[in-house]
Amino acid sequence: THGVNCTGSCSWKIYVKDGIITWEAQQTDYPSIGPDKPEYEPRGCPRGASFSWYTYSPARVRYPYVRGTLLELYREAKQRLKDPVLAWADVVDDPEKARRYKSARGMGGFVRAEWWEAVEIVAAAHVHTIKQHGPDRVAGFSPIPAMSMVSHAVGARFISLIGGAMLSFYDW
């Protein structure tokens, strides 16, 4: 599957020649819903079928980006406090700091961050949210199991383990 801003996560067969994607075809591996019902094969839309170009696009995001103001505040707090969760709490619980990074929303200003730092910030935010407000304040979403049960189960299992609220593709 590939991310085309779609929650369907339909499966695709990707064909590669000399290391370059040459074409895509809809996967036909979805389970049958019974002999008395029509099959829903194949799945996949034109958006998914035309997605291969994005792999090679110069506009493709290849690294994590964080709002500059937020990253600056987090780094300062982390250097001072040494602990990621305490650093995150220092930023989000301080009204002036929270106002600074929230008022920057919608104005761009994203800066490239290291992968480890972006993951650390996300983890610290999860832990802080759970400590401050309880685990049910963390809501998760995992694609429908159309692509594979494994892709669905990973997200669902994580949210279940931390006590969060799992949303479904069908909750709208």
Tab-separated table of C-alpha atoms in Angstrom:
chain	number	residue	atom	x	y	z
A	1	THR	CA	0.000	0.000	0.000
A	2	HIS	CA	1.040	3.610	-0.185
A	3	GLY	CA	-0.028	6.773	1.528
A	4	VAL	CA	-2.126	8.887	-0.801
A	5	ASN	CA	-3.963	10.733	1.952
A	6	CYS	CA	-6.451	7.904	1.978
A	7	THR	CA	-7.580	5.729	4.839
A	8	GLY	CA	-8.577	2.844	2.588
A	9	SER	CA	-5.054	1.421	2.437
A	10	CYS	CA	-5.897	-0.708	-0.574
A	11	SER	CA	-3.253	-3.193	-1.624
A	12	TRP	CA	-1.262	-2.754	-4.815
A	13	LYS	CA	1.153	-4.922	-6.724
A	14	ILE	CA	4.176	-2.776	-7.479
A	15	TYR	CA	6.387	-3.788	-10.391
A	16	VAL	CA	10.018	-2.712	-10.374
A	17	LYS	CA	12.596	-2.880	-13.163
A	18	ASP	CA	16.220	-1.972	-12.533
A	19	GLY	CA	15.250	-0.467	-9.182
A	20	ILE	CA	12.599	1.854	-10.660
A	21	ILE	CA	8.837	1.472	-10.228
A	22	THR	CA	7.426	0.802	-13.684
A	23	TRP	CA	3.729	0.205	-13.048
A	24	GLU	CA	1.105	-0.775	-10.492
A	25	ALA	CA	-1.840	-3.134	-10.492
A	26	GLN	CA	-4.631	-3.626	-8.023
A	27	GLN	CA	-4.033	-6.451	-5.604
A	28	THR	CA	-6.739	-9.103	-5.526
A	29	ASP	CA	-6.024	-10.698	-2.178
A	30	TYR	CA	-8.984	-9.572	-0.128
A	31	PRO	CA	-10.915	-12.283	1.685
A	32	SER	CA	-14.260	-13.395	0.341
A	33	ILE	CA	-17.276	-12.112	2.224
A	34	GLY	CA	-19.264	-15.227	1.406
A	35	PRO	CA	-20.728	-17.113	-1.542
A	36	ASP	CA	-24.063	-15.293	-1.303
A	37	LYS	CA	-22.547	-11.806	-1.627
A	38	PRO	CA	-20.761	-10.092	-4.508
A	39	GLU	CA	-17.005	-9.769	-4.254
A	40	TYR	CA	-15.489	-6.353	-3.911
A	41	GLU	CA	-12.425	-7.076	-5.989
A	42	PRO	CA	-10.500	-5.269	-7.126
A	43	ARG	CA	-10.139	-2.315	-4.811
A	44	GLY	CA	-8.100	0.751	-5.465
A	45	CYS	CA	-8.799	4.091	-7.029
A	46	PRO	CA	-7.152	6.241	-9.702
A	47	ARG	CA	-5.371	8.212	-6.990
A	48	GLY	CA	-3.646	5.077	-5.778
A	49	ALA	CA	-2.958	3.910	-9.318
A	50	SER	CA	-1.075	7.099	-10.109
A	51	PHE	CA	0.911	7.308	-6.903
A	52	SER	CA	4.240	5.872	-8.059
A	53	TRP	CA	5.389	9.227	-9.418
A	54	TYR	CA	5.432	10.575	-5.866
A	55	THR	CA	8.283	8.262	-4.886
A	56	TYR	CA	10.569	10.188	-7.215
A	57	SER	CA	9.097	13.659	-6.741
A	58	PRO	CA	11.335	16.446	-5.431
A	59	ALA	CA	8.309	17.565	-3.364
A	60	ARG	CA	8.278	14.305	-1.385
A	61	VAL	CA	8.820	14.754	2.349
A	62	ARG	CA	11.762	12.549	3.280
A	63	TYR	CA	12.561	13.732	6.783
A	64	PRO	CA	10.565	14.725	9.841
A	65	TYR	CA	9.717	18.397	10.155
A	66	VAL	CA	8.623	20.139	13.351
A	67	ARG	CA	7.311	23.661	13.805
A	68	GLY	CA	10.440	25.747	14.466
A	69	THR	CA	9.085	27.553	17.518
A	70	LEU	CA	7.994	24.313	19.144
A	71	LEU	CA	11.292	22.574	18.407
A	72	GLU	CA	13.281	25.495	19.810
A	73	LEU	CA	11.230	25.507	23.027
A	74	TYR	CA	11.498	21.721	23.359
A	75	ARG	CA	15.269	21.660	22.796
A	76	GLU	CA	15.818	24.398	25.377
A	77	ALA	CA	13.680	22.585	27.953
A	78	LYS	CA	15.313	19.224	27.191
A	79	GLN	CA	18.801	20.671	27.644
A	80	ARG	CA	17.794	22.203	30.967
A	81	LEU	CA	15.686	19.340	32.345
A	82	LYS	CA	17.376	16.339	30.639
A	83	ASP	CA	14.142	14.331	30.534
A	84	PRO	CA	11.965	14.317	27.381
A	85	VAL	CA	8.645	14.051	29.243
A	86	LEU	CA	9.557	16.847	31.654
A	87	ALA	CA	10.732	18.946	28.709
A	88	TRP	CA	7.441	18.411	26.875
A	89	ALA	CA	5.475	19.264	30.021
A	90	ASP	CA	7.560	22.416	30.468
A	91	VAL	CA	6.557	23.581	26.992
A	92	VAL	CA	2.866	22.654	26.878
A	93	ASP	CA	1.963	23.467	30.487
A	94	ASP	CA	3.514	26.945	30.486
A	95	PRO	CA	0.841	29.344	29.165
A	96	GLU	CA	3.353	31.732	27.560
A	97	LYS	CA	5.317	28.955	25.826
A	98	ALA	CA	2.111	27.271	24.687
A	99	ARG	CA	0.871	30.583	23.273
A	100	ARG	CA	4.156	31.037	21.380
A	101	TYR	CA	4.070	27.730	19.553
A	102	LYS	CA	0.299	27.662	19.061
A	103	SER	CA	0.232	31.154	17.558
A	104	ALA	CA	2.760	29.972	14.944
A	105	ARG	CA	0.272	27.440	13.553
A	106	GLY	CA	-0.776	28.011	9.980
A	107	MET	CA	2.243	30.151	9.178
A	108	GLY	CA	4.666	27.502	7.984
A	109	GLY	CA	7.961	27.675	9.812
A	110	PHE	CA	8.684	23.959	9.845
A	111	VAL	CA	12.307	22.946	10.306
A	112	ARG	CA	13.954	19.618	9.664
A	113	ALA	CA	14.507	17.483	12.743
A	114	GLU	CA	16.437	14.284	13.269
A	115	TRP	CA	14.384	11.094	13.247
A	116	TRP	CA	15.328	10.207	16.832
A	117	GLU	CA	14.282	13.648	18.038
A	118	ALA	CA	10.917	13.582	16.255
A	119	VAL	CA	10.171	10.125	17.678
A	120	GLU	CA	11.273	11.294	21.135
A	121	ILE	CA	8.898	14.273	20.980
A	122	VAL	CA	5.952	12.098	19.929
A	123	ALA	CA	6.703	9.567	22.693
A	124	ALA	CA	7.096	12.316	25.306
A	125	ALA	CA	3.791	13.865	24.215
A	126	HIS	CA	2.032	10.493	24.561
A	127	VAL	CA	3.471	9.847	28.028
A	128	HIS	CA	2.694	13.376	29.214
A	129	THR	CA	-0.875	13.214	27.889
A	130	ILE	CA	-1.478	9.891	29.642
A	131	LYS	CA	0.012	11.147	32.933
A	132	GLN	CA	-1.852	14.454	32.801
A	133	HIS	CA	-5.239	13.448	31.398
A	134	GLY	CA	-5.454	9.642	31.374
A	135	PRO	CA	-4.928	7.078	28.625
A	136	ASP	CA	-8.365	7.539	27.091
A	137	ARG	CA	-7.255	10.986	25.892
A	138	VAL	CA	-5.008	9.275	23.363
A	139	ALA	CA	-7.052	8.295	20.334
A	140	GLY	CA	-5.665	6.053	17.645
A	141	PHE	CA	-6.627	5.225	14.130
A	142	SER	CA	-5.388	2.346	12.051
A	143	PRO	CA	-6.357	1.687	8.434
A	144	ILE	CA	-9.059	-0.814	7.727
A	145	PRO	CA	-7.748	-4.352	7.439
A	146	ALA	CA	-8.154	-4.251	3.651
A	147	MET	CA	-4.410	-4.101	3.113
A	148	SER	CA	-3.534	-6.685	5.742
A	149	MET	CA	-4.494	-7.659	9.243
A	150	VAL	CA	-0.915	-6.943	10.328
A	151	SER	CA	-1.071	-3.292	9.278
A	152	HIS	CA	-4.362	-2.866	11.107
A	153	ALA	CA	-3.315	-4.830	14.178
A	154	VAL	CA	-0.103	-2.912	14.879
A	155	GLY	CA	-1.856	0.396	15.467
A	156	ALA	CA	-4.795	-1.189	17.247
A	157	ARG	CA	-2.514	-3.179	19.543
A	158	PHE	CA	-0.416	-0.147	20.505
A	159	ILE	CA	-3.472	1.933	21.379
A	160	SER	CA	-4.979	-0.986	23.314
A	161	LEU	CA	-1.776	-1.536	25.298
A	162	ILE	CA	-1.603	2.079	26.434
A	163	GLY	CA	-5.326	2.198	27.231
A	164	GLY	CA	-6.230	4.638	24.484
A	165	ALA	CA	-9.427	4.900	22.483
A	166	MET	CA	-9.258	3.076	19.161
A	167	LEU	CA	-11.207	4.655	16.330
A	168	SER	CA	-12.436	2.686	13.370
A	169	PHE	CA	-12.567	3.440	9.686
A	170	TYR	CA	-16.312	3.093	10.073
A	171	ASP	CA	-16.735	5.573	12.960
A	172	TRP	CA	-17.718	8.453	10.736
